[in-house]
XYZ file of C-alpha atoms in Angstrom:
612
model
C 35.897 50.449 -110.312
C 37.874 48.764 -113.075
C 38.911 50.898 -116.011
C 39.145 49.430 -119.499
C 42.381 50.379 -121.208
C 43.742 50.163 -124.688
C 46.804 48.139 -125.650
C 48.978 51.124 -124.805
C 47.480 51.301 -121.331
C 45.513 54.517 -121.897
C 41.793 54.765 -121.328
C 39.793 55.360 -124.527
C 38.737 58.967 -125.074
C 35.069 59.779 -124.585
C 35.170 62.159 -127.559
C 36.599 59.573 -129.966
C 34.251 56.713 -130.890
C 35.924 53.425 -131.739
C 36.997 53.089 -135.346
C 34.692 50.469 -136.835
C 36.271 50.832 -140.264
C 33.153 52.536 -141.680
C 35.159 55.469 -142.989
C 37.192 53.037 -145.068
C 34.063 51.549 -146.685
C 32.022 52.651 -149.689
C 28.861 54.667 -150.026
C 26.543 54.195 -153.012
C 28.291 57.048 -154.865
C 31.869 56.020 -154.105
C 30.914 52.401 -154.782
C 29.723 53.449 -158.223
C 33.067 55.161 -158.851
C 35.175 52.297 -157.501
C 33.317 49.305 -158.940
C 31.564 50.444 -162.110
C 34.434 51.832 -164.182
C 34.713 48.597 -166.157
C 31.035 48.693 -167.112
C 31.026 52.443 -167.787
C 34.102 52.269 -169.988
C 32.527 49.467 -172.029
C 30.344 52.003 -173.861
C 33.562 52.945 -175.665
C 33.807 49.529 -177.302
C 30.402 47.818 -176.858
C 28.501 49.667 -179.622
C 31.580 49.473 -181.847
C 31.700 45.697 -181.412
C 28.101 45.499 -182.666
C 28.761 47.763 -185.639
C 31.876 45.876 -186.718
C 29.954 42.582 -186.861
C 26.949 44.061 -188.681
C 29.290 45.754 -191.185
C 29.655 42.343 -192.815
C 26.100 42.849 -194.163
C 26.876 46.311 -195.508
C 24.824 49.430 -194.860
C 21.658 47.323 -194.551
C 23.206 45.373 -191.700
C 24.046 48.564 -189.799
C 20.342 49.292 -189.662
C 20.025 46.525 -187.067
C 22.367 48.283 -184.615
C 19.557 49.723 -182.507
C 17.478 46.504 -182.287
C 20.544 44.524 -181.218
C 21.405 47.196 -178.645
C 17.844 47.158 -177.298
C 18.159 43.385 -176.855
C 21.416 43.891 -174.945
C 19.759 46.616 -172.835
C 16.980 44.166 -172.048
C 19.541 41.609 -170.938
C 21.224 44.345 -168.886
C 17.931 45.014 -167.101
C 17.568 41.308 -166.355
C 21.132 41.135 -165.033
C 20.731 44.217 -162.839
C 17.483 42.892 -161.389
C 19.134 39.516 -160.825
C 22.227 40.903 -159.160
C 20.084 43.073 -156.886
C 18.566 39.821 -155.679
C 22.021 38.254 -155.418
C 23.128 41.175 -153.231
C 20.064 40.780 -151.015
C 20.437 36.996 -150.717
C 24.248 36.951 -150.375
C 25.347 40.097 -148.474
C 28.786 38.591 -147.794
C 29.704 39.097 -151.443
C 31.062 36.584 -153.902
C 28.424 37.017 -156.622
C 28.101 33.965 -158.849
C 30.520 32.011 -156.623
C 28.287 32.476 -153.577
C 25.125 31.638 -155.562
C 26.626 28.504 -157.078
C 28.071 27.342 -153.769
C 24.617 27.443 -152.172
C 22.438 26.168 -155.004
C 24.579 24.404 -157.627
C 27.214 22.540 -155.640
C 30.883 22.865 -154.860
C 32.335 22.025 -158.276
C 30.099 24.477 -160.128
C 30.948 27.189 -157.612
C 34.639 26.654 -158.348
C 33.979 27.030 -162.082
C 32.182 30.301 -161.332
C 35.039 31.471 -159.108
C 37.638 30.510 -161.710
C 35.782 32.352 -164.451
C 35.558 35.464 -162.277
C 39.261 35.317 -161.405
C 40.238 35.041 -165.069
C 37.872 37.826 -166.069
C 39.126 40.173 -163.365
C 42.771 39.602 -164.263
C 42.133 40.034 -167.980
C 40.047 43.138 -167.317
C 43.053 44.852 -165.742
C 45.308 44.041 -168.683
C 42.703 44.961 -171.319
C 41.720 48.196 -169.551
C 45.288 49.420 -169.176
C 46.305 48.548 -172.741
C 43.107 50.122 -174.161
C 43.690 53.351 -172.242
C 47.314 53.511 -173.326
C 46.251 52.725 -176.917
C 44.017 55.801 -176.838
C 46.994 57.831 -175.566
C 49.347 56.565 -178.268
C 46.683 57.290 -180.895
C 46.785 60.938 -179.844
C 50.589 60.947 -179.501
C 52.015 58.391 -181.984
C 55.601 59.046 -180.886
C 54.815 57.172 -177.633
C 53.797 53.967 -179.441
C 57.197 52.304 -179.037
C 57.078 52.835 -175.261
C 53.509 51.588 -174.763
C 54.546 48.572 -172.643
C 56.436 50.725 -170.148
C 53.556 53.193 -170.030
C 51.165 50.300 -169.320
C 53.337 49.099 -166.440
C 53.577 52.621 -164.983
C 49.785 53.014 -165.126
C 49.380 49.618 -163.449
C 51.786 50.601 -160.656
C 49.893 53.854 -160.049
C 46.508 52.098 -159.854
C 47.965 49.466 -157.521
C 49.451 52.139 -155.252
C 46.113 53.935 -154.989
C 44.290 50.710 -154.136
C 46.843 49.771 -151.480
C 45.744 52.925 -149.656
C 42.199 51.581 -149.494
C 39.172 51.170 -151.721
C 37.630 54.414 -150.446
C 40.726 56.402 -151.403
C 40.680 54.820 -154.858
C 36.975 55.633 -155.216
C 37.525 59.256 -154.246
C 40.414 59.537 -156.686
C 38.261 58.199 -159.526
C 35.016 60.104 -158.841
C 36.034 63.121 -160.935
C 37.123 61.243 -164.105
C 34.037 59.025 -163.834
C 31.747 62.040 -163.524
C 33.482 63.823 -166.416
C 33.131 60.750 -168.663
C 29.462 60.169 -167.825
C 28.688 63.870 -168.235
C 30.515 64.034 -171.568
C 28.687 60.999 -172.980
C 25.272 62.244 -171.809
C 25.913 65.698 -173.285
C 27.043 64.050 -176.531
C 23.788 62.064 -176.679
C 21.480 64.967 -175.794
C 23.120 67.362 -178.264
C 23.151 64.690 -180.965
C 19.419 64.072 -180.609
C 18.826 67.672 -181.707
C 21.011 67.279 -184.793
C 19.486 66.381 -188.130
C 22.872 65.609 -189.638
C 26.487 65.284 -188.482
C 28.109 68.605 -187.583
C 31.519 67.319 -188.635
C 33.072 64.274 -190.256
C 36.662 65.456 -189.914
C 37.622 62.575 -187.627
C 36.765 59.923 -190.216
C 37.852 61.881 -193.288
C 40.515 60.054 -195.267
C 40.000 56.748 -193.450
C 38.907 53.651 -195.316
C 35.499 52.164 -194.552
C 35.394 48.630 -193.166
C 32.043 47.808 -194.748
C 32.239 44.498 -196.583
C 32.404 44.747 -200.373
C 30.535 41.478 -200.758
C 27.843 42.092 -198.181
C 26.219 39.046 -196.648
C 22.542 38.805 -195.816
C 21.302 39.681 -192.367
C 20.532 36.305 -190.857
C 19.970 34.957 -187.366
C 23.604 33.861 -187.033
C 24.916 37.340 -187.858
C 22.517 38.984 -185.418
C 23.430 36.446 -182.752
C 27.122 37.126 -183.291
C 26.508 40.885 -183.112
C 24.528 40.394 -179.898
C 27.290 38.281 -178.358
C 29.975 40.785 -179.349
C 27.956 43.691 -178.001
C 27.497 41.889 -174.709
C 31.098 42.839 -173.971
C 29.471 46.068 -172.771
C 27.999 44.088 -169.871
C 31.329 43.170 -168.317
C 31.595 44.644 -164.850
C 27.880 44.466 -164.017
C 28.632 41.735 -161.470
C 31.445 43.605 -159.687
C 29.194 45.336 -157.145
C 27.587 42.040 -156.101
C 31.043 40.533 -155.623
C 32.191 43.309 -153.276
C 29.158 43.926 -151.020
C 31.248 43.755 -147.786
C 33.190 46.799 -149.009
C 30.109 49.020 -148.553
C 29.065 50.851 -145.408
C 26.155 49.533 -143.382
C 23.515 48.809 -144.454
C 25.849 47.307 -147.041
C 23.237 45.383 -149.038
C 20.978 48.422 -149.515
C 23.848 50.663 -150.567
C 25.144 48.028 -152.979
C 21.677 47.565 -154.521
C 21.373 51.327 -155.064
C 24.770 51.377 -156.749
C 23.762 48.404 -158.934
C 20.565 50.117 -160.085
C 22.410 53.380 -160.772
C 24.997 51.483 -162.804
C 22.329 49.690 -164.841
C 20.391 52.885 -165.511
C 23.421 54.910 -166.597
C 24.867 52.109 -168.711
C 21.513 51.406 -170.390
C 20.895 55.068 -171.209
C 24.380 55.501 -172.669
C 24.245 52.322 -174.768
C 20.803 53.045 -176.214
C 21.577 56.737 -176.729
C 24.788 56.024 -178.635
C 23.065 53.410 -180.801
C 20.265 55.850 -181.628
C 22.886 58.363 -182.783
C 24.669 55.707 -184.869
C 21.415 55.043 -186.733
C 20.480 58.744 -186.859
C 23.759 59.824 -188.415
C 24.183 56.683 -190.526
C 27.733 56.225 -189.250
C 29.924 53.573 -190.818
C 32.945 52.003 -189.096
C 36.278 53.139 -190.522
C 39.839 52.025 -189.948
C 41.797 53.826 -187.247
C 38.896 55.830 -185.762
C 36.571 54.561 -183.067
C 32.798 54.800 -183.437
C 32.669 56.866 -180.248
C 35.113 59.376 -181.764
C 32.934 59.634 -184.872
C 29.859 60.222 -182.720
C 31.609 62.948 -180.724
C 32.690 64.566 -183.993
C 29.216 64.336 -185.499
C 27.392 65.562 -182.420
C 29.729 68.150 -180.869
C 31.958 69.122 -183.780
C 35.707 68.792 -184.195
C 36.579 71.213 -181.397
C 37.593 71.226 -177.731
C 34.469 69.246 -176.774
C 35.569 66.457 -179.119
C 38.934 66.239 -177.337
C 37.275 66.304 -173.910
C 35.321 63.188 -174.873
C 38.441 61.501 -176.230
C 40.616 62.249 -173.212
C 37.841 61.342 -170.767
C 37.425 58.032 -172.593
C 41.172 57.407 -172.552
C 41.444 58.056 -168.807
C 38.382 56.028 -167.882
C 39.500 53.074 -169.992
C 42.799 52.990 -168.124
C 41.139 53.443 -164.736
C 38.460 50.824 -165.402
C 41.024 48.310 -164.183
C 40.038 49.520 -160.710
C 36.873 47.395 -160.901
C 39.046 44.309 -160.603
C 40.985 45.752 -157.674
C 37.691 46.313 -155.871
C 36.070 42.957 -156.622
C 38.768 40.306 -156.935
C 40.379 40.669 -153.455
C 36.959 40.108 -151.842
C 36.402 36.993 -153.973
C 39.879 35.698 -153.080
C 39.066 36.272 -149.405
C 35.937 34.110 -149.724
C 37.876 31.367 -151.519
C 40.544 31.495 -148.799
C 37.861 31.280 -146.121
C 36.530 28.133 -147.796
C 40.061 26.663 -147.996
C 40.353 26.887 -151.784
C 43.190 29.428 -151.717
C 46.001 30.152 -149.240
C 44.629 31.785 -146.102
C 46.926 34.757 -146.582
C 44.372 36.106 -149.093
C 41.863 36.392 -146.265
C 44.023 38.774 -144.228
C 42.847 42.360 -144.135
C 45.252 45.229 -143.492
C 44.553 48.770 -142.356
C 42.009 50.763 -144.367
C 40.064 47.536 -145.035
C 42.526 46.459 -147.758
C 43.146 42.856 -148.772
C 46.706 43.713 -149.722
C 47.784 40.228 -150.752
C 44.916 40.048 -153.261
C 45.748 43.506 -154.630
C 49.443 42.703 -155.026
C 48.780 39.276 -156.571
C 46.371 40.815 -159.093
C 48.937 43.454 -159.986
C 51.758 40.932 -160.477
C 49.724 38.591 -162.708
C 48.374 41.530 -164.723
C 51.915 42.824 -165.226
C 52.911 39.395 -166.546
C 50.013 39.520 -169.023
C 51.059 42.989 -170.147
C 54.596 41.782 -170.769
C 53.263 38.703 -172.586
C 51.077 40.824 -174.864
C 53.665 43.563 -175.335
C 51.038 46.112 -174.300
C 48.885 45.239 -177.329
C 45.108 45.297 -176.726
C 44.269 43.075 -179.709
C 46.316 40.222 -178.219
C 44.213 40.245 -175.056
C 40.714 41.068 -176.291
C 39.984 37.560 -177.675
C 40.530 36.232 -174.142
C 38.221 38.777 -172.573
C 34.537 38.480 -171.612
C 34.247 34.675 -171.866
C 34.749 34.262 -168.151
C 32.158 36.857 -167.260
C 29.520 35.189 -169.456
C 30.178 31.876 -167.727
C 29.771 33.630 -164.375
C 26.548 35.319 -165.533
C 25.078 32.001 -166.664
C 25.942 30.209 -163.435
C 24.598 33.043 -161.279
C 21.322 33.235 -163.222
C 20.839 29.463 -163.098
C 21.535 29.428 -159.379
C 19.002 32.199 -158.773
C 16.337 30.169 -160.595
C 16.889 27.391 -158.049
C 16.945 30.004 -155.284
C 13.443 31.211 -156.176
C 12.126 27.669 -156.508
C 13.326 26.883 -153.001
C 12.366 30.178 -151.366
C 9.005 30.583 -153.159
C 8.505 34.159 -151.997
C 6.110 36.728 -153.517
C 6.031 36.586 -157.333
C 8.782 33.956 -157.309
C 7.668 32.456 -160.636
C 8.151 35.748 -162.499
C 11.554 36.295 -160.924
C 12.596 32.738 -161.763
C 11.435 33.262 -165.370
C 13.550 36.412 -165.702
C 16.595 34.657 -164.277
C 16.004 31.665 -166.517
C 15.765 33.915 -169.562
C 18.976 35.643 -168.514
C 20.721 32.294 -168.058
C 19.636 31.230 -171.553
C 20.781 34.448 -173.199
C 24.142 34.662 -171.410
C 24.739 30.943 -171.928
C 24.176 31.290 -175.663
C 26.419 34.354 -175.693
C 29.173 32.452 -173.887
C 29.021 29.645 -176.456
C 28.966 32.025 -179.431
C 31.821 34.189 -178.141
C 33.941 31.135 -177.344
C 33.287 29.587 -180.748
C 33.917 32.760 -182.745
C 37.075 33.727 -180.860
C 38.457 30.239 -180.216
C 41.225 30.418 -182.825
C 42.060 34.008 -181.837
C 43.217 32.923 -178.396
C 40.016 32.025 -176.551
C 41.280 28.441 -176.340
C 43.637 29.656 -173.591
C 40.625 30.398 -171.382
C 39.092 27.022 -172.200
C 42.325 25.420 -170.961
C 43.043 27.810 -168.084
C 39.623 27.542 -166.426
C 39.798 23.775 -165.722
C 43.409 24.164 -164.547
C 42.359 26.868 -162.117
C 39.609 24.625 -160.752
C 42.204 21.862 -160.282
C 44.384 24.297 -158.306
C 41.423 25.136 -156.067
C 40.825 21.440 -155.452
C 44.491 20.738 -154.656
C 44.626 23.598 -152.151
C 41.378 22.406 -150.566
C 42.700 18.864 -150.302
C 45.923 20.090 -148.708
C 44.004 22.100 -146.117
C 41.825 19.061 -145.478
C 44.864 16.938 -144.641
C 46.315 19.666 -142.450
C 42.990 20.102 -140.678
C 42.737 16.358 -140.058
C 46.153 16.265 -138.436
C 45.384 19.358 -136.375
C 42.054 17.925 -135.272
C 40.102 20.912 -136.546
C 36.487 20.655 -135.406
C 37.268 18.180 -132.640
C 37.764 18.887 -128.932
C 41.487 18.388 -128.223
C 43.004 16.637 -125.240
C 43.509 18.823 -122.170
C 46.997 20.338 -121.914
C 49.500 18.593 -119.659
C 52.900 19.541 -118.346
C 56.029 17.908 -119.759
C 59.618 18.224 -118.686
C 61.215 21.083 -120.592
C 64.766 21.079 -121.916
C 66.105 24.253 -123.522
C 69.152 24.140 -125.818
C 71.096 27.341 -126.466
C 73.614 27.338 -129.374
C 76.680 29.427 -128.440
C 79.984 30.223 -130.134
C 81.487 32.789 -127.746
C 80.949 34.506 -124.401
C 79.183 37.849 -124.780
C 76.331 39.750 -123.212
C 74.132 38.094 -125.814
C 75.079 34.688 -124.355
C 74.138 35.863 -120.857
C 70.779 37.230 -122.035
C 70.040 33.980 -123.848
C 70.819 31.795 -120.829
C 68.736 34.084 -118.589
C 65.765 33.633 -120.910
C 66.424 29.881 -121.173
C 66.483 29.202 -117.411
C 63.224 31.166 -117.175
C 61.609 28.878 -119.750
C 62.850 25.359 -119.031
C 63.418 22.836 -116.283
C 66.897 22.157 -117.643
C 69.164 24.258 -119.871
C 72.128 23.096 -121.926
C 74.430 25.244 -124.015
C 75.673 23.566 -127.185
C 78.604 24.526 -129.385
C 79.618 22.950 -132.699
C 83.296 21.972 -133.029
C 84.982 21.369 -136.375
C 88.238 19.353 -136.780
C 90.403 22.202 -138.126
C 93.099 23.330 -135.655
C 91.797 26.877 -135.589
C 88.280 25.716 -134.743
C 89.522 23.274 -132.057
C 91.524 26.048 -130.440
C 88.486 28.343 -130.399
C 86.335 25.636 -128.841
C 88.933 24.856 -126.140
C 89.182 28.577 -125.333
C 85.391 28.762 -125.051
C 85.351 25.780 -122.684
C 88.050 27.358 -120.456
C 86.188 30.663 -120.352
C 82.930 28.824 -119.663
C 84.451 27.001 -116.691
C 85.761 30.289 -115.281
C 82.414 32.028 -115.836
C 80.500 29.074 -114.345
C 76.918 30.121 -115.281
C 75.414 26.941 -113.816
C 74.628 25.613 -117.307
C 76.443 22.694 -118.910
C 78.285 23.310 -122.182
C 77.940 20.396 -124.614
C 80.450 20.011 -127.436
C 78.962 18.740 -130.722
C 81.760 17.499 -133.025
C 81.180 17.771 -136.773
C 83.462 16.518 -139.531
C 81.746 18.778 -142.083
C 81.622 22.552 -142.173
C 78.026 22.449 -141.039
C 76.279 24.302 -138.249
C 72.658 23.144 -138.402
C 73.147 19.382 -138.905
C 75.044 18.653 -135.655
C 72.418 20.502 -133.623
C 69.496 18.750 -135.322
C 71.217 15.360 -134.855
C 71.594 16.095 -131.134
C 67.912 17.115 -130.910
C 66.857 13.855 -132.581
C 68.995 11.840 -130.119
C 67.305 13.626 -127.224
C 63.860 12.898 -128.677
C 64.697 9.163 -128.760
C 66.345 8.950 -125.357
C 63.928 11.264 -123.549
C 60.544 10.923 -125.326
C 58.629 12.679 -122.532
C 60.780 15.798 -122.700
C 59.777 18.881 -124.662
C 62.898 20.244 -126.383
C 63.180 23.957 -127.158
C 66.021 25.456 -129.166
C 66.555 29.074 -128.128
C 68.602 30.892 -130.766
C 70.162 34.209 -129.646
C 70.593 36.828 -132.389
C 71.922 40.362 -132.347
C 69.691 42.885 -134.107
C 71.482 46.109 -135.117
C 69.655 49.402 -134.704
C 70.021 50.405 -138.364
C 68.626 48.407 -141.250
C 71.776 48.633 -143.359
C 73.836 47.185 -140.478
C 71.862 43.933 -140.693
C 73.732 43.213 -143.901
C 76.819 42.739 -141.703
C 75.316 39.771 -139.833
C 76.520 36.217 -140.514
C 72.977 34.742 -140.445
C 74.072 31.826 -138.215
C 70.766 32.023 -136.333
C 68.721 31.733 -139.511
C 70.762 28.705 -140.632
C 70.206 26.895 -137.329
C 66.495 27.798 -137.206
C 65.935 26.503 -140.736
C 67.716 23.213 -140.035
C 65.903 22.573 -136.746
C 62.506 23.436 -138.259
C 63.096 21.184 -141.257
C 64.455 18.087 -139.514
C 62.952 18.026 -135.993
C 59.772 18.742 -134.036
C 61.573 20.924 -131.497
C 60.149 24.282 -130.483
C 62.158 27.156 -131.954
C 62.577 30.389 -130.019
C 64.589 33.238 -131.563
C 65.790 35.798 -129.018
C 66.437 39.189 -130.614
C 68.938 41.365 -128.721
C 68.854 44.951 -130.024
C 72.268 46.527 -130.117
């Protein structure tokens, strides 16, 4: 009876089931920790964004904080319900890109993908700078080193993600749980307060309420709604990374999506209720969340727990991008819109090229901004609103085509979501255009152009390779193997042994330069060759220039013309030292020849490594 063996020749153990990679995938809980940090952390700046806009209408304007938040919570419910359907309909991930590709066409799908890529990259930079800003607020002496601290934090998050998304999720479960618990305790305790326990955090800080208060009009409320929608960034991350979950992946991802929506909605509404209850006003230098913690819990250890938990989660919320973007890049690579290297998956189910690329681009943004959050925030959230709008619109078409149970109601909800997020995208872009949002307006079309150029290049390559067509049957050709040599050593013998095993004819070639020293060396090689008599001809290739690759490539081209039915192989022998540092001692002649032959001929290149 035949026995199946592994690559090492050993039979698989009966006690050890094959590793399907499930242990390197997410559960609903770890998925919430790995992919929801961006959304969870947004409660630190979402309500504040609303308050800062409404402050233009004075204390009367702040009274609309809760209604605006309830509208955002309603939109959140629509988005969560929509993305649950996206997860069910597109279990391979991709979110708005997958929806648009199926229902809105190729070009729209690329706009969705580009917006997601920009949002993910900016999320990393904004999250890291915001977390470090919270740190430097507590320790002002670190302010001058904030850029280096940002880069160190980015390196740490990248290192954790290179070990696998499950390891990153496990590492972030505790800070996520502490943050959620702290915010929920803050809300519950605050609901039993009739007045703020403490105002020490805001004491001595100037109010930002407008002296000449404007009236509360539709435009102001719309602007407050659009600014507060920054709290919705990250809602789409779970739908983008469905393949990262354990089977049944779609069900686990939908549970995580619902849990995210419920927690985020409760925290947003709860904090807004407390803002109205305590009559808080925004002040310079102190966040609204810090004022709420002070008013609800008092200026004690609990206040600092909330602050430090917020600081840590803001910095770690960059992990949402590391969980979602590599999966999106894999899908784009699969569809030939990005280099195929982004589709490669390493051990622990990690798309390492996507993780490293995200880290490098984010580091460049951090250097560009000098580690300053305010430089990056105007660029943030526009991309995600574009993605929301495209996904919602695509799901409307999905329901019209599928026409399942209660499809009209689902299509209405998605249509309403598309309208609201579309308006928000326009308002945010218009209000932040001069603050830097114009960069996104320019970068998004450029990114789509890059996708198209890559796709066109792969199309040309595929046409030449005959992808999708049945190729001609293989046929045997005469094989000629060329072996570059410069001296007689054991390496030369090993190379010729390999060459005569590969080809019908073998020729050794040596390049001769006109200098007396070189001519003498070549003549000595020819004498030794004749005495050795390996049964292989030695061909001298004269060269007037101090070049090694050009004479060999010229000889290969002459052979291709004179013997068109012969398959030429250039076998390049190279010594490989046992120790890495010893490789610095090599002359790299083999690499020079290989590069020249690959660039200028169609010959097959074979590099024989001889370990010594």
